[in-house]
Short mmCIF file of the C-alpha atoms (twelve columns), coordinates in Angstrom:
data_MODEL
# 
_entry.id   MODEL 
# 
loop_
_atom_site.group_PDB 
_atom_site.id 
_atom_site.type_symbol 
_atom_site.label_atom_id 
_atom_site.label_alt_id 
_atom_site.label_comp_id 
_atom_site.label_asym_id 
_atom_site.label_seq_id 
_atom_site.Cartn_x 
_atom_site.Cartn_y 
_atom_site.Cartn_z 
_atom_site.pdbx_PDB_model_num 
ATOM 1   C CA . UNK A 1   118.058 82.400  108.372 1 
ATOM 2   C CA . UNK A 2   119.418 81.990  105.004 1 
ATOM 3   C CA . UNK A 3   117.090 81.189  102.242 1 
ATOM 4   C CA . UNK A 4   117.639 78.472  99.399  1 
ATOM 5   C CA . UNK A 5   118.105 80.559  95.941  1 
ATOM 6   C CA . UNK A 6   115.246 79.552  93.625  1 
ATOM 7   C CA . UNK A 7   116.198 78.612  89.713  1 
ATOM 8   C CA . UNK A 8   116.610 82.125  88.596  1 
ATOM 9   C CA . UNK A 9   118.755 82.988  91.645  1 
ATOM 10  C CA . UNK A 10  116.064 85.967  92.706  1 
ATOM 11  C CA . UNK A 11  116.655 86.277  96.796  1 
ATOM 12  C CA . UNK A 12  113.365 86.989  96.866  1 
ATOM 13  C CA . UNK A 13  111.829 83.905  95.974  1 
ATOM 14  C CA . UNK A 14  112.931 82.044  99.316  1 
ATOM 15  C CA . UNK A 15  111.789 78.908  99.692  1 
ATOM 16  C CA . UNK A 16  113.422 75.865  102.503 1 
ATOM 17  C CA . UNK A 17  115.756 73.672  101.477 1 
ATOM 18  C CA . UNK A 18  114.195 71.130  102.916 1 
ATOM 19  C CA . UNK A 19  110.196 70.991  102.649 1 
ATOM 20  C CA . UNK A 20  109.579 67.935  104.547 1 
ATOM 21  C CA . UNK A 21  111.243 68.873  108.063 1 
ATOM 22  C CA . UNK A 22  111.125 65.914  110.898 1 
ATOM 23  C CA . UNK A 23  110.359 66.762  114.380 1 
ATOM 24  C CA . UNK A 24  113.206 68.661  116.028 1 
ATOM 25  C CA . UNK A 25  114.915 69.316  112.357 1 
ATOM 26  C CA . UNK A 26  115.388 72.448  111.235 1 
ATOM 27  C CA . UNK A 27  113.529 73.414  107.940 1 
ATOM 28  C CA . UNK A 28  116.250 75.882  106.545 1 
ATOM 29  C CA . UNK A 29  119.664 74.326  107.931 1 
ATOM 30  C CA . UNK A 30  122.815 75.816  107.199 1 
ATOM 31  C CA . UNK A 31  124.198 75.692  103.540 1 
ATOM 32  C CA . UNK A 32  127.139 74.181  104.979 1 
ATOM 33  C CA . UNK A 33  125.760 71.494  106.790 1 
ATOM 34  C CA . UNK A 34  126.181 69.698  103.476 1 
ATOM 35  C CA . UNK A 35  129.545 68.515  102.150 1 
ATOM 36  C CA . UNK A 36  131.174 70.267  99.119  1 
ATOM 37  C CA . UNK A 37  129.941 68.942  95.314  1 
ATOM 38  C CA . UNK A 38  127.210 66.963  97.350  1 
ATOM 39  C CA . UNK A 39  124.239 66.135  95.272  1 
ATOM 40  C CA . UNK A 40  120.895 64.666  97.159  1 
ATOM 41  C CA . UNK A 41  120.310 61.533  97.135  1 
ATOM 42  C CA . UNK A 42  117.611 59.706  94.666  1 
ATOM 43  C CA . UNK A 43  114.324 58.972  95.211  1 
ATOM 44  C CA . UNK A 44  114.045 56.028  96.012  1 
ATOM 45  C CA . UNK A 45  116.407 56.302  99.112  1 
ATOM 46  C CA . UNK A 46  114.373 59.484  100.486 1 
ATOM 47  C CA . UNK A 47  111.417 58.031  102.813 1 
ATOM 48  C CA . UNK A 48  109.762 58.941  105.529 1 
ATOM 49  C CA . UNK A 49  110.378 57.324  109.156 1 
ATOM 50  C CA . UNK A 50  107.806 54.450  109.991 1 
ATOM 51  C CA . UNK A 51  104.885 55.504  111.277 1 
ATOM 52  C CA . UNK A 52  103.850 52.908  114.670 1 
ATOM 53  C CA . UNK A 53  101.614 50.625  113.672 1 
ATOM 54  C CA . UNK A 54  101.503 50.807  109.972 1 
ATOM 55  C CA . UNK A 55  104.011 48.056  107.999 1 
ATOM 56  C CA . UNK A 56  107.233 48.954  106.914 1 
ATOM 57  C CA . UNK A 57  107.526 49.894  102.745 1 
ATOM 58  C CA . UNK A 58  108.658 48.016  100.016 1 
ATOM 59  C CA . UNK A 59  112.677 47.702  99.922  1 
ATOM 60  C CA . UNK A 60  112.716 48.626  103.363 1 
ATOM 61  C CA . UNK A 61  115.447 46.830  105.821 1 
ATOM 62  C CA . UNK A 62  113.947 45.015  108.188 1 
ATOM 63  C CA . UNK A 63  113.625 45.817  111.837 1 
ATOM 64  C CA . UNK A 64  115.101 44.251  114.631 1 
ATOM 65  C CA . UNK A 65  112.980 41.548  116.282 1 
ATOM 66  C CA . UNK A 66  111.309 42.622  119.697 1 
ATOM 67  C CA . UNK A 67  113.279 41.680  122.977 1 
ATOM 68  C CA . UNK A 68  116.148 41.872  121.468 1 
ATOM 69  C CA . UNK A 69  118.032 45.385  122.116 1 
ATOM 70  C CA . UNK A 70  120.758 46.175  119.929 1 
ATOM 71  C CA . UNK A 71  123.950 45.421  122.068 1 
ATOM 72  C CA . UNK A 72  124.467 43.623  125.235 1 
ATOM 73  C CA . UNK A 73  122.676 40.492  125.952 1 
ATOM 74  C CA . UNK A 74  118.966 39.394  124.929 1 
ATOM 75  C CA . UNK A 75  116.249 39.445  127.569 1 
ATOM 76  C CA . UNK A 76  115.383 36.104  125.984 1 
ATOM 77  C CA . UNK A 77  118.489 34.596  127.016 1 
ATOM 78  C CA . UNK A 78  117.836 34.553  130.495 1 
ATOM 79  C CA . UNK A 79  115.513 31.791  130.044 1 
ATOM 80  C CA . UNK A 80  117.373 30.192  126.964 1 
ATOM 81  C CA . UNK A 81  120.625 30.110  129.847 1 
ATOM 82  C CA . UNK A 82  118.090 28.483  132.763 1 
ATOM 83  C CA . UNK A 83  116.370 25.955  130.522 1 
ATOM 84  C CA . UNK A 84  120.099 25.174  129.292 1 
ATOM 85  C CA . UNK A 85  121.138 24.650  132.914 1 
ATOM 86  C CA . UNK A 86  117.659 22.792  133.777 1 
ATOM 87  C CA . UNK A 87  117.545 20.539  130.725 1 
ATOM 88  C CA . UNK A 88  120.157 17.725  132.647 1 
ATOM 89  C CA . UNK A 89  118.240 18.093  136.099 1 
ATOM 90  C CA . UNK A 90  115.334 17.218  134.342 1 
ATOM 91  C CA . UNK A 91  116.612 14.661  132.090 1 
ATOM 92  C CA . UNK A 92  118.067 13.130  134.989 1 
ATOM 93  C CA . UNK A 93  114.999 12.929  136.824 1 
ATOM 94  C CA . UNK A 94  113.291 10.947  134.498 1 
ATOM 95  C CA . UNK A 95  111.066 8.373   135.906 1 
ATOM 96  C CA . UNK A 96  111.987 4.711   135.020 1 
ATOM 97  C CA . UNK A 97  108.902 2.154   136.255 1 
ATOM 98  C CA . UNK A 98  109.197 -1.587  136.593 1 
ATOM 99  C CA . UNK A 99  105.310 -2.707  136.759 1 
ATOM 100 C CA . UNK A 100 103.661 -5.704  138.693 1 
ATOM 101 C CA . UNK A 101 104.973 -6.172  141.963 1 
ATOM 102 C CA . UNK A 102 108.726 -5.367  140.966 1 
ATOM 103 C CA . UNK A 103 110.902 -2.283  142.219 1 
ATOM 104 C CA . UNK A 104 110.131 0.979   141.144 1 
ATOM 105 C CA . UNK A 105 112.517 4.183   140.896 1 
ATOM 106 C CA . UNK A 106 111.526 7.602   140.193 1 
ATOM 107 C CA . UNK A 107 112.068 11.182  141.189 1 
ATOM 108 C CA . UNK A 108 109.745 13.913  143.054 1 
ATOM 109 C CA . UNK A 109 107.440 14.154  145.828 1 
ATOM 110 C CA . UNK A 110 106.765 10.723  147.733 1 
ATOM 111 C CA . UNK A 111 103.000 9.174   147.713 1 
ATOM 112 C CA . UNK A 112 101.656 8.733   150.940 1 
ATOM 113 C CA . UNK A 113 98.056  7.001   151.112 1 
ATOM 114 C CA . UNK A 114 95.066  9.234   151.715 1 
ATOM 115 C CA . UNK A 115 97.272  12.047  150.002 1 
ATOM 116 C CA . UNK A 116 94.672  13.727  146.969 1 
ATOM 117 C CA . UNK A 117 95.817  13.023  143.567 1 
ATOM 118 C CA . UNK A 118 97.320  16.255  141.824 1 
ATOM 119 C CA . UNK A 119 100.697 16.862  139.438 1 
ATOM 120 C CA . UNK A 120 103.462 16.488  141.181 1 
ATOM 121 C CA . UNK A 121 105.374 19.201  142.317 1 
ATOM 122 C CA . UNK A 122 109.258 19.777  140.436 1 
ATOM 123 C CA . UNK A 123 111.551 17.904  142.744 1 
ATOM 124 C CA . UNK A 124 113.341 20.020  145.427 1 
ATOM 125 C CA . UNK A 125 116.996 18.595  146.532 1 
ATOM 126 C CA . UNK A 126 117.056 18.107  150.045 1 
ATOM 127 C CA . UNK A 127 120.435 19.210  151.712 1 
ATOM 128 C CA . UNK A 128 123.298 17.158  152.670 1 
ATOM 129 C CA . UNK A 129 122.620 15.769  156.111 1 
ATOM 130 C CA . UNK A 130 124.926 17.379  158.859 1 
ATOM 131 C CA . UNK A 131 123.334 15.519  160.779 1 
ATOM 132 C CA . UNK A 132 125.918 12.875  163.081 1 
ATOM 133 C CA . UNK A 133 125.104 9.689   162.873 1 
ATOM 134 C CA . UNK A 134 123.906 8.011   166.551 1 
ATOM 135 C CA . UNK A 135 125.807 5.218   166.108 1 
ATOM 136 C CA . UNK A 136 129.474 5.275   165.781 1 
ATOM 137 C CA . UNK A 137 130.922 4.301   162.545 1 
ATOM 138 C CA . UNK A 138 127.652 4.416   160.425 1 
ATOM 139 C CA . UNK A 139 125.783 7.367   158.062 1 
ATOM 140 C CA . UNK A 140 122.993 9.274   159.103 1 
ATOM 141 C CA . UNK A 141 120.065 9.553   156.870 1 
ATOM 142 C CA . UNK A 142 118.275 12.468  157.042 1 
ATOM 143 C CA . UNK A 143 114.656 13.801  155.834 1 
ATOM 144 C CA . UNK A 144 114.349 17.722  155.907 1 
ATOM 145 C CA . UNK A 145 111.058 16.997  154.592 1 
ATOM 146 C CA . UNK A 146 109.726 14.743  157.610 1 
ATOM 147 C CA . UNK A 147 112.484 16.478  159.741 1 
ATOM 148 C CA . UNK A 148 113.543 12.218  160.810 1 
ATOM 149 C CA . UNK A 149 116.827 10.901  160.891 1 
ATOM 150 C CA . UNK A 150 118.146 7.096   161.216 1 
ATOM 151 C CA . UNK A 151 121.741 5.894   160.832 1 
ATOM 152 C CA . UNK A 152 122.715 2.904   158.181 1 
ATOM 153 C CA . UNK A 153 126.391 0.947   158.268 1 
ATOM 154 C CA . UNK A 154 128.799 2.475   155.623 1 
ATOM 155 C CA . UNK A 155 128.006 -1.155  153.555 1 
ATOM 156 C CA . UNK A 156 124.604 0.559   152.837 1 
ATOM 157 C CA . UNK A 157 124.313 2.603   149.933 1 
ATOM 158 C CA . UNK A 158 122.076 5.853   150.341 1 
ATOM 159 C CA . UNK A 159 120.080 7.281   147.669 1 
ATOM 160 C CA . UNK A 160 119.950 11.229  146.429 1 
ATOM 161 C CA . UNK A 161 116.700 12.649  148.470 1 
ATOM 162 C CA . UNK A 162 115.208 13.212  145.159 1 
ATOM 163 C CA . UNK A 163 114.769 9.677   144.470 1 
ATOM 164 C CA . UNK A 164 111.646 7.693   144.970 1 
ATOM 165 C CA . UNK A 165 111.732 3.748   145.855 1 
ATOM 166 C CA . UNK A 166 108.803 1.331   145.704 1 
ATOM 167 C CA . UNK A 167 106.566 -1.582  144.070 1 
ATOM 168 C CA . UNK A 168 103.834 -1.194  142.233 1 
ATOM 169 C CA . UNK A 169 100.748 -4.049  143.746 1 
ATOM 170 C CA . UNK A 170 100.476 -7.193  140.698 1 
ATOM 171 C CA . UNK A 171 96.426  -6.764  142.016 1 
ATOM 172 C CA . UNK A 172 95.788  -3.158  141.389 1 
ATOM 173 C CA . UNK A 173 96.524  -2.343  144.774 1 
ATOM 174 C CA . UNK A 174 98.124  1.602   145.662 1 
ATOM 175 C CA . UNK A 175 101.717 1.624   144.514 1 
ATOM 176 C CA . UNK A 176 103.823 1.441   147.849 1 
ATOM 177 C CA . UNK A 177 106.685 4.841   147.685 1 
ATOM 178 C CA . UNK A 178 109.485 5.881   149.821 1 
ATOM 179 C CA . UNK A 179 111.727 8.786   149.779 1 
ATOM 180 C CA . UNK A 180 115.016 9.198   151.504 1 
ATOM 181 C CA . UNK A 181 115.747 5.753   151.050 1 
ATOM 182 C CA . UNK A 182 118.798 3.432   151.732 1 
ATOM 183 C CA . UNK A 183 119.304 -0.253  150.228 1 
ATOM 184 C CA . UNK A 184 122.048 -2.673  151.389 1 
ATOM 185 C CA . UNK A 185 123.012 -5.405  148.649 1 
ATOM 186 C CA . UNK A 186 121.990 -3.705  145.564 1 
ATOM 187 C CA . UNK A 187 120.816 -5.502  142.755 1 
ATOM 188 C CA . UNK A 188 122.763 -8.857  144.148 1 
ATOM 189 C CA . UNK A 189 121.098 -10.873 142.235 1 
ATOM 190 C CA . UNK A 190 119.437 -11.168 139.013 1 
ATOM 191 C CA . UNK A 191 117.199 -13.845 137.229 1 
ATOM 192 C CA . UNK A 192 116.156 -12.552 134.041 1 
ATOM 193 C CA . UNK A 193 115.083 -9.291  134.180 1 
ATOM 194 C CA . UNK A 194 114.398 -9.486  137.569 1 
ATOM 195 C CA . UNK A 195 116.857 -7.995  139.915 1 
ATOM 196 C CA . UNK A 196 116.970 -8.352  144.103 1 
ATOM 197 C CA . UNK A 197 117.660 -5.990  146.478 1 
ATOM 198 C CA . UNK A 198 118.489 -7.296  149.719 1 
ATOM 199 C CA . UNK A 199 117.228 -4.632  151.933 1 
ATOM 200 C CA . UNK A 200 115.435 -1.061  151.751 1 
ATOM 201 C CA . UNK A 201 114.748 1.556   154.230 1 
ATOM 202 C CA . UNK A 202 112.960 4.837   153.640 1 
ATOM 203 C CA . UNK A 203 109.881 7.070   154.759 1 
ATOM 204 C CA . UNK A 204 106.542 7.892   153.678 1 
ATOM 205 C CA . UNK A 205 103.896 9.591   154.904 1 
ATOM 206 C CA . UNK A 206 99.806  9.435   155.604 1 
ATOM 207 C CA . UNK A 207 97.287  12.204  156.027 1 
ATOM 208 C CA . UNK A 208 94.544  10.288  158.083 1 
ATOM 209 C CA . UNK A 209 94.285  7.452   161.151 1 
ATOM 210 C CA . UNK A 210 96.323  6.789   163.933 1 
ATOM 211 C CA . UNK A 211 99.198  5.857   164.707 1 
ATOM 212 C CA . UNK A 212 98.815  1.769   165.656 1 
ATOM 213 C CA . UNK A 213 96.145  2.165   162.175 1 
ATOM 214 C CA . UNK A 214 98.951  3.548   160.006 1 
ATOM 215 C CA . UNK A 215 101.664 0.991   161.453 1 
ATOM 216 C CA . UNK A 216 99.888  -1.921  160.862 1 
ATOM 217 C CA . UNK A 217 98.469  -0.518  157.195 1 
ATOM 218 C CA . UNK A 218 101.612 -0.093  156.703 1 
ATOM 219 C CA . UNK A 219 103.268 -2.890  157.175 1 
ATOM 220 C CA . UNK A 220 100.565 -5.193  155.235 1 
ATOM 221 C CA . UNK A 221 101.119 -3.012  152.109 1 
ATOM 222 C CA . UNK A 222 104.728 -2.899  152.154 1 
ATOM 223 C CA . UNK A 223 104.685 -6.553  152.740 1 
ATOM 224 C CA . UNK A 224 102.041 -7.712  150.158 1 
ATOM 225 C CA . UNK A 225 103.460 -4.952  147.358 1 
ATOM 226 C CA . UNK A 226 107.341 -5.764  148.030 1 
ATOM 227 C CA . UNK A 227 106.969 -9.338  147.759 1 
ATOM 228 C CA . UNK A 228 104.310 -9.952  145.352 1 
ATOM 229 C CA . UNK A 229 105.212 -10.746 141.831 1 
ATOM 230 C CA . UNK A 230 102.966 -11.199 139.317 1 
ATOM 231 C CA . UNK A 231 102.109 -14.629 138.209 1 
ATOM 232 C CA . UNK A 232 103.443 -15.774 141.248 1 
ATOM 233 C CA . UNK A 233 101.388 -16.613 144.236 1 
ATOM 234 C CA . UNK A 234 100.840 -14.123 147.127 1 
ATOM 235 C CA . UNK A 235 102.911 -14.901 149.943 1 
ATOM 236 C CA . UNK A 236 101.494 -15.313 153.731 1 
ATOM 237 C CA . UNK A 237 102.116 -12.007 155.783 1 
ATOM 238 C CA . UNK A 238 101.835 -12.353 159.608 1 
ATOM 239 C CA . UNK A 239 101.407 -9.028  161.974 1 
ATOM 240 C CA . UNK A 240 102.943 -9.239  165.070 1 
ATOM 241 C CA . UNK A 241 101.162 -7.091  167.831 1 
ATOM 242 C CA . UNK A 242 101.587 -2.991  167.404 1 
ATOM 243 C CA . UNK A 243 104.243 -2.123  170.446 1 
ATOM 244 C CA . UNK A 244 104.745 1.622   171.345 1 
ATOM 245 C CA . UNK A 245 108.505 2.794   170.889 1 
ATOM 246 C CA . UNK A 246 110.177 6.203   171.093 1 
ATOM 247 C CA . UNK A 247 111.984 7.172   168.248 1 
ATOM 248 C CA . UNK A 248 114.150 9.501   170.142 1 
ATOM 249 C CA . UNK A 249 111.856 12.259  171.857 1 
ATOM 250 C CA . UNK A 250 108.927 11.020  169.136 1 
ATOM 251 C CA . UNK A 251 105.996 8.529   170.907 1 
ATOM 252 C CA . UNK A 252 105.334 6.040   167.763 1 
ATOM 253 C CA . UNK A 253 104.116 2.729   166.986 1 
ATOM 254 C CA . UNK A 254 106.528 -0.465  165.496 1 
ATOM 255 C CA . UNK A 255 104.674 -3.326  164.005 1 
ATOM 256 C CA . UNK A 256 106.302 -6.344  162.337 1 
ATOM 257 C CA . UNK A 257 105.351 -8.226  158.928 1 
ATOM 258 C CA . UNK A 258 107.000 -11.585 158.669 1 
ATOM 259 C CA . UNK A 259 106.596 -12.982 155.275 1 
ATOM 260 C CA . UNK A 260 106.367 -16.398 153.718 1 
ATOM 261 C CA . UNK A 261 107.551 -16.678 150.256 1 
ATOM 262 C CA . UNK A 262 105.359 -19.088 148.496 1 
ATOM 263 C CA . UNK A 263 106.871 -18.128 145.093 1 
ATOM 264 C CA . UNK A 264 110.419 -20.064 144.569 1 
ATOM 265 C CA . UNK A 265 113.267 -18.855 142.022 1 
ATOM 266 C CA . UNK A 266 116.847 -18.569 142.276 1 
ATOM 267 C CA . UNK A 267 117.012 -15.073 143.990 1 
ATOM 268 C CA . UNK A 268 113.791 -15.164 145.248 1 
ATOM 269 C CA . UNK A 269 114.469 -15.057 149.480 1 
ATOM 270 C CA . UNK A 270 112.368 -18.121 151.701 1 
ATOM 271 C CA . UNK A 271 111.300 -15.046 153.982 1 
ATOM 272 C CA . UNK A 272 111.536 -11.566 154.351 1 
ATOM 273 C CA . UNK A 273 110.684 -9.040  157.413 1 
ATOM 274 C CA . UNK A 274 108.903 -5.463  156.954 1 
ATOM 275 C CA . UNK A 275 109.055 -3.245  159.736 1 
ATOM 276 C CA . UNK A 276 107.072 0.321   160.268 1 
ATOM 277 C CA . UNK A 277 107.388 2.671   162.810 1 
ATOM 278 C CA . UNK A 278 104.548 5.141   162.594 1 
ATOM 279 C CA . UNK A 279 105.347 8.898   164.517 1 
ATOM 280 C CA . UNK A 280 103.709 12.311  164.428 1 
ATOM 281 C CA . UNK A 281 104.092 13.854  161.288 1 
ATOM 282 C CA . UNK A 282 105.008 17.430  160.139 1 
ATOM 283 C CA . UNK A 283 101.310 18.623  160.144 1 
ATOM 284 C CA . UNK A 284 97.875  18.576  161.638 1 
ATOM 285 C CA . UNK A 285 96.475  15.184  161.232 1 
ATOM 286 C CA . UNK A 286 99.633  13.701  159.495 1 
ATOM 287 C CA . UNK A 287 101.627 10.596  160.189 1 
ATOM 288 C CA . UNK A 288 105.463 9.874   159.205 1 
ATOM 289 C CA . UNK A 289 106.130 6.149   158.892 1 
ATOM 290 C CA . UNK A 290 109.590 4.749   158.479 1 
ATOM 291 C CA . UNK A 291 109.906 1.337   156.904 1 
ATOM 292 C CA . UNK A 292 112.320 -0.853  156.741 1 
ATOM 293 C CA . UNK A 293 112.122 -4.399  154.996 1 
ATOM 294 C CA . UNK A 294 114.495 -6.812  154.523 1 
ATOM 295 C CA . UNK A 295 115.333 -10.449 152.587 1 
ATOM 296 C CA . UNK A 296 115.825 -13.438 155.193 1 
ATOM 297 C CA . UNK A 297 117.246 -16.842 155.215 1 
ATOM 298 C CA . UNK A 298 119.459 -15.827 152.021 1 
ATOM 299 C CA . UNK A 299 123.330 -15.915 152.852 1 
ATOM 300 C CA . UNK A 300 123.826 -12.533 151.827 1 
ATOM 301 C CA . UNK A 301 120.536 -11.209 153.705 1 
ATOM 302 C CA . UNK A 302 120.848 -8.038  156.319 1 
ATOM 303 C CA . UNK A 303 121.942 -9.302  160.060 1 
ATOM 304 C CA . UNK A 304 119.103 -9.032  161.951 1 
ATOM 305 C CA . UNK A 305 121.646 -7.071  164.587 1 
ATOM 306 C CA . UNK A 306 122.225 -4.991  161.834 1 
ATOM 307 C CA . UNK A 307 118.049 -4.395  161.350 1 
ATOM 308 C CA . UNK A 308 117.511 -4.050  165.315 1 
ATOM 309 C CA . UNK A 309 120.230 -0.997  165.207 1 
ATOM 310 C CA . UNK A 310 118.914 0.728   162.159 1 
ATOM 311 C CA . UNK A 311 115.701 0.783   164.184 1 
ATOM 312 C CA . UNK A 312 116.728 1.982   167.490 1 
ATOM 313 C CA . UNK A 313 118.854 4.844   165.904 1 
ATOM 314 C CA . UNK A 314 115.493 6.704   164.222 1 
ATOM 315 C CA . UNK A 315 115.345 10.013  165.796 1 
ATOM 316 C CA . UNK A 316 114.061 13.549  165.110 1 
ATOM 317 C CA . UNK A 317 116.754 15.652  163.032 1 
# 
């Protein structure tokens, strides 16, 4: 090893040429490791590495923050990339309410009655359908959820899965929901701020009582929400006898709400029909009702041919 020559040049007094060796560094490197005419550098440039844990010195330069590595892309921008591609999904899915007895849109998991109050869950997109329609010429409408299908005429318009349709009661009564809806005659006419739909269709479910209990439950709701305005007087709801039906290879139960209107206005319809058709649901103890209601005695109101097909064609997807 060769030995740093002390000021009067003596080899014996041998001392490193450099005192304060880091881990791995040799304390007496070669002489010419160092360039020619090199002179060391000051003071105030010569520190010590960071020790962990203590804060960098005065002057220092400042480290790089953590989760960010030095080339390539952050681990933070995984997330920063999926929040940038969820921020217009969620956007979109903002809920837009129309209180007392009018329509109500909004996005994510359908309320069914008896179902316990807890956040919603985020919205999940059902698939296409691939389903074929039963009868010829019309859309199917299909529920992965409630694995139900029913068929609409191409004059129908049918809403994303993710969509929620309904009223909210003008009495404090349950808000009335549907998912997997269709509507014929949309927004046809408007008074005010008030806008009619001629027709919805749609499912919901229940997690308690039967089937002819759920049908007729049903149908009273739907009727006494859809048609109730507030301010307005309640209009008379008549339920026809429960009748068992197959939907397809389902057993369920159809019951029939004709409505009076008692309320008059220039889109408001002399009479309107609700129908429910309760079947087995998904689950122990659970009940899928589909419901249909519809404006009468209005010239641009739903045939009733139209209504008695839309019925018959609900089947297990």
């Amino acid at each position: 090893m060769k030995g740093d020559k002390g000021p009067g040049g003596a080899d014996g007094d041998r001392r490193p040429r450099n005192p304060y060796p880091l881990p791995g560094q040799n304390p007496d490197p070669r002489e010419d490791d160092s360039p020619p005419d090199s002179s060391p550098p000051p003071a105030s440039e010569m520190r010590p590495p960071p020790i962990p844990g203590m804060p960098p010195s005065k002057g220092a330069p400042p480290e790089a923050p953590p989760g960010f590595p030095a080339g390539g892309r952050s681990v933070r921008s995984g997330a920063m990339v999926w929040l940038m591609f969820l921020g217009p999904f969620v956007v979109a899915m903002l809920v837009i309410f129309s209180w007392a007895g009018h329509r109500i849109y909004g996005a994510g998991e359908d309320d069914g009655d008896g179902v316990a109050a807890r956040p919603p869950d985020s919205p999940r997109p059902e698939p296409i359908s691939t389903v074929p329609p039963k009868v010829k010429g019309w859309d199917a409408v299909t529920s992965a959820k409630y694995g139900m299908s029913y068929d609409v005429p191409s004059s129908w318009r049918i809403l994303p899965s993710t969509v929620l349709i309904g009223w909210e009661a003008a009495h404090g009564q349950d808000r009335s929901m549907m998912s997997t809806a269709a509507v014929f005659r949309e927004d046809v006419c408007k008074d005010g701020d008030d806008e009619y739909t001629r027709a919805h269709t749609g499912f919901n479910q229940y997690v308690e009582g039967g089937l002819t209990g759920v049908a007729e439950h049903a149908a009273k709701k739907w009727a006494a929400n859809a048609y109730t305005s507030e301010g307005d007087p309640a209009p008379s709801i008549a339920l026809k006898a429960p009748e068992s039906v197959k939907a397809g290879r389902k057993k369920g139960v159809h019951v029939q709400a004709d409505v009076v209107m008692k309320a008059t206005g220039r889109c408001v319809p002399p009479t309107a029909v609700v129908h429910t058709v309760a079947v087995p649901g998904v689950g122990p103890g659970k009940t899928t009702v589909f419901i249909l209601l519809a404006d009468q005695g209005v010239p641009d109101a739903a045939p009733k041919a139209a209504i008695k097909k839309i019925l018959g064609s609900l089947r297990p997807s």
